[in-house]
PDB file of C-alpha atoms in Angstrom:
ATOM      1  CA  MET A   1      93.154  91.444  86.054  1.00  0.00           C
ATOM      2  CA  PHE A   2      90.784  92.165  88.931  1.00  0.00           C
ATOM      3  CA  GLY A   3      87.859  92.220  86.535  1.00  0.00           C
ATOM      4  CA  LEU A   4      89.719  94.321  83.990  1.00  0.00           C
ATOM      5  CA  LEU A   5      87.486  95.663  81.245  1.00  0.00           C
ATOM      6  CA  ARG A   6      89.231  95.358  77.893  1.00  0.00           C
ATOM      7  CA  GLU A   7      88.949  98.841  76.447  1.00  0.00           C
ATOM      8  CA  PRO A   8      90.181 100.211  73.122  1.00  0.00           C
ATOM      9  CA  THR A   9      92.802 101.786  72.978  1.00  0.00           C
ATOM     10  CA  VAL A  10     110.186 101.962  87.509  1.00  0.00           C
ATOM     11  CA  GLY A  11     109.996 103.711  90.387  1.00  0.00           C
ATOM     12  CA  GLN A  12     109.390 103.640  94.122  1.00  0.00           C
ATOM     13  CA  SER A  13     106.039 102.740  95.627  1.00  0.00           C
ATOM     14  CA  CYS A  14     103.420 105.468  95.888  1.00  0.00           C
ATOM     15  CA  GLU A  15     102.989 106.874  99.363  1.00  0.00           C
ATOM     16  CA  ALA A  16      99.721 105.409 100.636  1.00  0.00           C
ATOM     17  CA  ARG A  17      97.421 108.120 101.854  1.00  0.00           C
ATOM     18  CA  ARG A  18      94.797 107.634 104.533  1.00  0.00           C
ATOM     19  CA  ALA A  19      91.468 106.388 103.198  1.00  0.00           C
ATOM     20  CA  ARG A  20      88.888 109.060 103.692  1.00  0.00           C
ATOM     21  CA  ALA A  21      85.268 109.782 102.912  1.00  0.00           C
ATOM     22  CA  PRO A  22      84.489 113.248 101.573  1.00  0.00           C
ATOM     23  CA  ALA A  23      82.588 115.578 103.813  1.00  0.00           C
ATOM     24  CA  VAL A  24      78.848 115.688 103.382  1.00  0.00           C
ATOM     25  CA  VAL A  25      78.022 118.793 101.392  1.00  0.00           C
ATOM     26  CA  PRO A  26      74.743 120.677 101.956  1.00  0.00           C
ATOM     27  CA  THR A  27      72.384 120.470  99.005  1.00  0.00           C
ATOM     28  CA  PRO A  28      71.069 123.848  97.862  1.00  0.00           C
ATOM     29  CA  THR A  29      67.287 124.236  97.596  1.00  0.00           C
ATOM     30  CA  GLY A  30      65.280 126.177  95.068  1.00  0.00           C
ATOM     31  CA  HIS A  31      62.497 128.669  95.769  1.00  0.00           C
ATOM     32  CA  ASP A  32      59.926 125.858  95.548  1.00  0.00           C
ATOM     33  CA  GLY A  33      61.673 123.906  98.291  1.00  0.00           C
ATOM     34  CA  ARG A  34      62.932 121.106  96.032  1.00  0.00           C
ATOM     35  CA  THR A  35      66.587 120.092  96.239  1.00  0.00           C
ATOM     36  CA  THR A  36      68.832 121.098  93.383  1.00  0.00           C
ATOM     37  CA  VAL A  37      72.417 120.249  92.488  1.00  0.00           C
ATOM     38  CA  GLY A  38      74.448 123.422  92.788  1.00  0.00           C
ATOM     39  CA  ALA A  39      77.924 124.798  93.029  1.00  0.00           C
ATOM     40  CA  MET A  40      78.486 123.363  96.524  1.00  0.00           C
ATOM     41  CA  ALA A  41      78.008 119.783  95.351  1.00  0.00           C
ATOM     42  CA  THR A  42      80.812 117.282  94.762  1.00  0.00           C
ATOM     43  CA  ARG A  43      81.751 115.661  91.469  1.00  0.00           C
ATOM     44  CA  TYR A  44      82.223 111.873  91.490  1.00  0.00           C
ATOM     45  CA  ALA A  45      82.908 108.966  89.153  1.00  0.00           C
ATOM     46  CA  ALA A  46      81.231 105.580  89.480  1.00  0.00           C
ATOM     47  CA  LEU A  47      83.166 102.520  88.290  1.00  0.00           C
ATOM     48  CA  LEU A  48      80.959  99.519  87.548  1.00  0.00           C
ATOM     49  CA  ARG A  49      82.683  96.151  87.607  1.00  0.00           C
ATOM     50  CA  GLY A  50      82.138  93.493  84.965  1.00  0.00           C
ATOM     51  CA  ILE A  51      79.275  94.903  82.895  1.00  0.00           C
ATOM     52  CA  ASN A  52      78.844  94.559  79.119  1.00  0.00           C
ATOM     53  CA  VAL A  53      81.577  91.934  78.903  1.00  0.00           C
ATOM     54  CA  GLY A  54      81.115  88.716  76.930  1.00  0.00           C
ATOM     55  CA  GLY A  55      77.404  89.254  76.479  1.00  0.00           C
ATOM     56  CA  GLY A  56      76.639  89.217  80.207  1.00  0.00           C
ATOM     57  CA  LYS A  57      75.306  91.859  82.611  1.00  0.00           C
ATOM     58  CA  LYS A  58      74.198  94.262  79.903  1.00  0.00           C
ATOM     59  CA  VAL A  59      73.723  97.819  81.115  1.00  0.00           C
ATOM     60  CA  PRO A  60      73.014 100.277  78.265  1.00  0.00           C
ATOM     61  CA  MET A  61      74.640 103.619  78.957  1.00  0.00           C
ATOM     62  CA  ALA A  62      71.444 105.579  78.267  1.00  0.00           C
ATOM     63  CA  GLU A  63      69.668 103.524  80.918  1.00  0.00           C
ATOM     64  CA  LEU A  64      72.570 103.966  83.333  1.00  0.00           C
ATOM     65  CA  ARG A  65      72.365 107.738  82.924  1.00  0.00           C
ATOM     66  CA  ALA A  66      68.612 107.685  83.508  1.00  0.00           C
ATOM     67  CA  LEU A  67      69.087 105.529  86.611  1.00  0.00           C
ATOM     68  CA  LEU A  68      71.645 107.918  88.091  1.00  0.00           C
ATOM     69  CA  GLU A  69      69.357 110.861  87.430  1.00  0.00           C
ATOM     70  CA  SER A  70      66.491 109.026  89.138  1.00  0.00           C
ATOM     71  CA  LEU A  71      68.653 108.918  92.284  1.00  0.00           C
ATOM     72  CA  GLY A  72      68.771 112.723  92.318  1.00  0.00           C
ATOM     73  CA  LEU A  73      72.251 113.009  90.821  1.00  0.00           C
ATOM     74  CA  GLY A  74      73.068 115.788  88.381  1.00  0.00           C
ATOM     75  CA  ASP A  75      75.130 116.438  85.249  1.00  0.00           C
ATOM     76  CA  VAL A  76      75.407 112.707  84.538  1.00  0.00           C
ATOM     77  CA  ARG A  77      77.847 111.567  81.865  1.00  0.00           C
ATOM     78  CA  THR A  78      79.072 108.141  80.798  1.00  0.00           C
ATOM     79  CA  TYR A  79      82.210 106.980  78.996  1.00  0.00           C
ATOM     80  CA  LEU A  80      82.461 103.957  76.705  1.00  0.00           C
ATOM     81  CA  GLN A  81      80.341 100.877  77.407  1.00  0.00           C
ATOM     82  CA  SER A  82      82.632  99.372  80.005  1.00  0.00           C
ATOM     83  CA  GLY A  83      81.134 100.946  83.078  1.00  0.00           C
ATOM     84  CA  GLN A  84      82.133 104.429  84.095  1.00  0.00           C
ATOM     85  CA  ALA A  85      79.900 107.396  84.793  1.00  0.00           C
ATOM     86  CA  ALA A  86      80.442 110.836  86.292  1.00  0.00           C
ATOM     87  CA  PHE A  87      77.869 112.809  88.240  1.00  0.00           C
ATOM     88  CA  THR A  88      77.374 115.593  90.750  1.00  0.00           C
ATOM     89  CA  ALA A  89      75.928 114.947  94.203  1.00  0.00           C
ATOM     90  CA  GLY A  90      75.140 117.297  97.064  1.00  0.00           C
ATOM     91  CA  HIS A  91      74.563 114.522  99.573  1.00  0.00           C
ATOM     92  CA  GLY A  92      76.106 111.301 100.798  1.00  0.00           C
ATOM     93  CA  ASP A  93      79.676 110.022 100.541  1.00  0.00           C
ATOM     94  CA  GLU A  94      81.562 107.562  98.369  1.00  0.00           C
ATOM     95  CA  GLU A  95      80.407 104.460 100.230  1.00  0.00           C
ATOM     96  CA  SER A  96      76.738 105.411 100.502  1.00  0.00           C
ATOM     97  CA  LEU A  97      76.562 106.547  96.892  1.00  0.00           C
ATOM     98  CA  ALA A  98      78.138 103.270  95.727  1.00  0.00           C
ATOM     99  CA  ALA A  99      75.659 101.264  97.812  1.00  0.00           C
ATOM    100  CA  ASP A 100      72.714 103.290  96.472  1.00  0.00           C
ATOM    101  CA  LEU A 101      73.802 102.791  92.884  1.00  0.00           C
ATOM    102  CA  SER A 102      74.505  99.091  93.334  1.00  0.00           C
ATOM    103  CA  GLY A 103      71.058  98.581  94.868  1.00  0.00           C
ATOM    104  CA  ALA A 104      69.368 100.570  92.107  1.00  0.00           C
ATOM    105  CA  LEU A 105      71.179  98.548  89.418  1.00  0.00           C
ATOM    106  CA  ALA A 106      70.033  95.275  91.001  1.00  0.00           C
ATOM    107  CA  GLY A 107      66.463  96.555  91.149  1.00  0.00           C
ATOM    108  CA  ARG A 108      66.487  97.761  87.549  1.00  0.00           C
ATOM    109  CA  PHE A 109      68.397  94.976  85.797  1.00  0.00           C
ATOM    110  CA  GLY A 110      67.944  91.977  88.099  1.00  0.00           C
ATOM    111  CA  PHE A 111      71.616  91.207  88.720  1.00  0.00           C
ATOM    112  CA  ASP A 112      74.270  92.394  91.146  1.00  0.00           C
ATOM    113  CA  VAL A 113      76.856  94.930  90.012  1.00  0.00           C
ATOM    114  CA  GLU A 114      79.778  95.906  92.231  1.00  0.00           C
ATOM    115  CA  VAL A 115      80.399  99.645  92.209  1.00  0.00           C
ATOM    116  CA  ILE A 116      83.228 101.889  93.387  1.00  0.00           C
ATOM    117  CA  VAL A 117      82.582 105.631  93.706  1.00  0.00           C
ATOM    118  CA  ARG A 118      85.458 108.108  93.985  1.00  0.00           C
ATOM    119  CA  ASP A 119      85.598 111.900  93.972  1.00  0.00           C
ATOM    120  CA  HIS A 120      87.673 114.124  91.705  1.00  0.00           C
ATOM    121  CA  ALA A 121      90.376 114.820  94.285  1.00  0.00           C
ATOM    122  CA  TYR A 122      91.072 111.117  94.737  1.00  0.00           C
ATOM    123  CA  LEU A 123      91.095 110.388  90.998  1.00  0.00           C
ATOM    124  CA  LYS A 124      93.437 113.310  90.330  1.00  0.00           C
ATOM    125  CA  GLY A 125      95.694 112.093  93.143  1.00  0.00           C
ATOM    126  CA  VAL A 126      95.924 108.624  91.567  1.00  0.00           C
ATOM    127  CA  LEU A 127      96.837 110.166  88.221  1.00  0.00           C
ATOM    128  CA  ASP A 128      99.498 112.450  89.681  1.00  0.00           C
ATOM    129  CA  ALA A 129     101.049 109.806  91.966  1.00  0.00           C
ATOM    130  CA  CYS A 130     101.788 107.248  89.241  1.00  0.00           C
ATOM    131  CA  PRO A 131     105.198 105.665  89.956  1.00  0.00           C
ATOM    132  CA  PHE A 132     105.774 104.785  86.293  1.00  0.00           C
ATOM    133  CA  PRO A 133     106.718 107.258  83.511  1.00  0.00           C
ATOM    134  CA  ALA A 134     103.180 107.543  82.133  1.00  0.00           C
ATOM    135  CA  ALA A 135     104.056 110.301  79.671  1.00  0.00           C
ATOM    136  CA  ASP A 136     106.563 107.981  77.959  1.00  0.00           C
ATOM    137  CA  LEU A 137     104.260 104.950  77.754  1.00  0.00           C
ATOM    138  CA  GLU A 138     101.399 103.868  75.520  1.00  0.00           C
ATOM    139  CA  PRO A 139      98.025 103.699  77.318  1.00  0.00           C
ATOM    140  CA  LYS A 140      97.867  99.928  76.780  1.00  0.00           C
ATOM    141  CA  GLN A 141     101.096  99.543  78.762  1.00  0.00           C
ATOM    142  CA  LEU A 142      99.757 101.101  81.949  1.00  0.00           C
ATOM    143  CA  HIS A 143      96.678 100.166  83.974  1.00  0.00           C
ATOM    144  CA  VAL A 144      95.215 101.060  87.336  1.00  0.00           C
ATOM    145  CA  THR A 145      93.168  98.735  89.522  1.00  0.00           C
ATOM    146  CA  TYR A 146      90.904 100.644  91.906  1.00  0.00           C
ATOM    147  CA  PHE A 147      90.073  98.963  95.222  1.00  0.00           C
ATOM    148  CA  SER A 148      87.077  99.600  97.455  1.00  0.00           C
ATOM    149  CA  ALA A 149      89.350  99.641 100.515  1.00  0.00           C
ATOM    150  CA  PRO A 150      93.070  99.963 101.280  1.00  0.00           C
ATOM    151  CA  VAL A 151      95.275  96.958 100.467  1.00  0.00           C
ATOM    152  CA  THR A 152      98.761  96.184 101.755  1.00  0.00           C
ATOM    153  CA  GLU A 153     101.909  94.686 100.277  1.00  0.00           C
ATOM    154  CA  GLY A 154     101.289  91.563 102.328  1.00  0.00           C
ATOM    155  CA  ARG A 155      98.364  90.628 100.095  1.00  0.00           C
ATOM    156  CA  PHE A 156     100.807  90.194  97.207  1.00  0.00           C
ATOM    157  CA  ALA A 157     103.703  88.636  99.118  1.00  0.00           C
ATOM    158  CA  GLU A 158     103.434  85.392  97.131  1.00  0.00           C
ATOM    159  CA  ILE A 159     104.434  87.124  93.896  1.00  0.00           C
ATOM    160  CA  ASP A 160     108.082  86.868  92.875  1.00  0.00           C
ATOM    161  CA  ARG A 161     108.401  90.204  91.118  1.00  0.00           C
ATOM    162  CA  GLU A 162     111.799  89.357  89.649  1.00  0.00           C
ATOM    163  CA  ALA A 163     110.219  86.494  87.720  1.00  0.00           C
ATOM    164  CA  TYR A 164     108.085  88.954  85.727  1.00  0.00           C
ATOM    165  CA  VAL A 165     110.606  91.681  84.881  1.00  0.00           C
ATOM    166  CA  PRO A 166     110.211  94.016  82.992  1.00  0.00           C
ATOM    167  CA  GLU A 167     106.542  93.836  84.016  1.00  0.00           C
ATOM    168  CA  ASP A 168     105.914  95.374  87.402  1.00  0.00           C
ATOM    169  CA  PHE A 169     103.282  96.729  89.765  1.00  0.00           C
ATOM    170  CA  ARG A 170     103.155  99.239  92.600  1.00  0.00           C
ATOM    171  CA  LEU A 171     100.533  99.979  95.229  1.00  0.00           C
ATOM    172  CA  GLY A 172      99.035 103.404  95.781  1.00  0.00           C
ATOM    173  CA  ASP A 173      96.095 104.889  97.659  1.00  0.00           C
ATOM    174  CA  ARG A 174      93.443 102.161  97.343  1.00  0.00           C
ATOM    175  CA  CYS A 175      94.831 101.288  93.928  1.00  0.00           C
ATOM    176  CA  LEU A 176      97.431  99.228  92.097  1.00  0.00           C
ATOM    177  CA  TYR A 177      99.469 100.477  89.135  1.00  0.00           C
ATOM    178  CA  LEU A 178     100.395  97.789  86.594  1.00  0.00           C
ATOM    179  CA  TYR A 179     103.111  98.226  83.962  1.00  0.00           C
ATOM    180  CA  VAL A 180     102.914  95.731  81.082  1.00  0.00           C
ATOM    181  CA  PRO A 181     105.248  96.767  78.218  1.00  0.00           C
ATOM    182  CA  ASP A 182     103.830  94.183  75.788  1.00  0.00           C
ATOM    183  CA  GLY A 183     100.202  94.881  76.638  1.00  0.00           C
ATOM    184  CA  LEU A 184      97.739  93.158  78.918  1.00  0.00           C
ATOM    185  CA  GLY A 185      96.926  90.211  76.651  1.00  0.00           C
ATOM    186  CA  ARG A 186     100.471  88.827  76.862  1.00  0.00           C
ATOM    187  CA  SER A 187     101.071  89.667  80.500  1.00  0.00           C
ATOM    188  CA  LYS A 188     101.890  86.794  82.846  1.00  0.00           C
ATOM    189  CA  LEU A 189     101.925  89.184  85.778  1.00  0.00           C
ATOM    190  CA  ALA A 190      98.383  90.367  85.013  1.00  0.00           C
ATOM    191  CA  GLU A 191      97.319  86.717  84.841  1.00  0.00           C
ATOM    192  CA  HIS A 192      98.752  86.109  88.312  1.00  0.00           C
ATOM    193  CA  LEU A 193      97.165  89.253  89.721  1.00  0.00           C
ATOM    194  CA  SER A 194      93.777  88.133  88.428  1.00  0.00           C
ATOM    195  CA  LYS A 195      93.654  85.209  90.881  1.00  0.00           C
ATOM    196  CA  PRO A 196      90.550  85.673  93.067  1.00  0.00           C
ATOM    197  CA  ARG A 197      92.419  85.176  96.336  1.00  0.00           C
ATOM    198  CA  LEU A 198      94.423  88.342  95.714  1.00  0.00           C
ATOM    199  CA  SER A 199      91.294  90.490  95.664  1.00  0.00           C
ATOM    200  CA  LYS A 200      89.385  88.604  98.359  1.00  0.00           C
ATOM    201  CA  GLY A 201      87.336  90.889 100.572  1.00  0.00           C
ATOM    202  CA  VAL A 202      87.524  93.983  98.362  1.00  0.00           C
ATOM    203  CA  VAL A 203      85.892  95.169  95.172  1.00  0.00           C
ATOM    204  CA  ALA A 204      88.541  95.613  92.495  1.00  0.00           C
ATOM    205  CA  THR A 205      88.108  96.941  88.977  1.00  0.00           C
ATOM    206  CA  SER A 206      90.742  98.009  86.461  1.00  0.00           C
ATOM    207  CA  ARG A 207      91.045 100.664  83.773  1.00  0.00           C
ATOM    208  CA  ASN A 208      93.711 101.494  81.212  1.00  0.00           C
ATOM    209  CA  TRP A 209      95.571 104.783  81.363  1.00  0.00           C
ATOM    210  CA  ASN A 210      93.348 106.509  78.815  1.00  0.00           C
ATOM    211  CA  THR A 211      90.357 105.896  81.067  1.00  0.00           C
ATOM    212  CA  VAL A 212      92.299 106.902  84.188  1.00  0.00           C
ATOM    213  CA  ARG A 213      92.880 110.277  82.578  1.00  0.00           C
ATOM    214  CA  LYS A 214      89.311 110.506  81.289  1.00  0.00           C
ATOM    215  CA  LEU A 215      87.887 109.946  84.769  1.00  0.00           C
ATOM    216  CA  VAL A 216      89.823 112.951  86.024  1.00  0.00           C
ATOM    217  CA  GLU A 217      88.544 115.058  83.151  1.00  0.00           C
ATOM    218  CA  MET A 218      84.928 113.933  83.642  1.00  0.00           C
ATOM    219  CA  THR A 219      84.927 114.795  87.332  1.00  0.00           C
ATOM    220  CA  GLU A 220      86.397 118.276  87.049  1.00  0.00           C
ATOM    221  CA  ALA A 221      84.061 120.946  88.388  1.00  0.00           C
TER     222      ALA A 221
END
């Protein structure tokens, strides 16, 4: 679904919050005049779409960490092989950081990789605003698709939700929550949501609930 990366392992709609870019934070400088990542910097996660799947677009995590560090980002960490990294930045915003990383990946590996960058506050908000009873579900039953821009209910108007019960989805702040009680592999709703026309014009990449929680943890100050 939306480029879902297969990782190990209802209620009302979430209130959509206004898309926002974080404020640019001044980067502290050391005594020698060089920029350093300090306490005023912001913690982000980068979500890479479609890497290390089916033998294509291989991006070793050690090389991804080195690439992020070469861009002046600090305290870089990665999680699994499916394309998520956390880092600290004292400059830029989500969009510019995503563009910088995407360009650097193309230059280093020779293929395009779509990237979404989100800060800790956003990721924590997605976790807290889940419309499904996450605490009562297995991680494989709950997934989040992150979008590069806001999406509306109209994009999914063709879907007859009643036809897929008990499976269901809800929209949130630049994200979609998917509930699949029998897991993703057997989900007809996930298959429908994976149709390219439903994600036309936006970058979309999905993670299971374990990774949703891990992203929050990785981006904590």
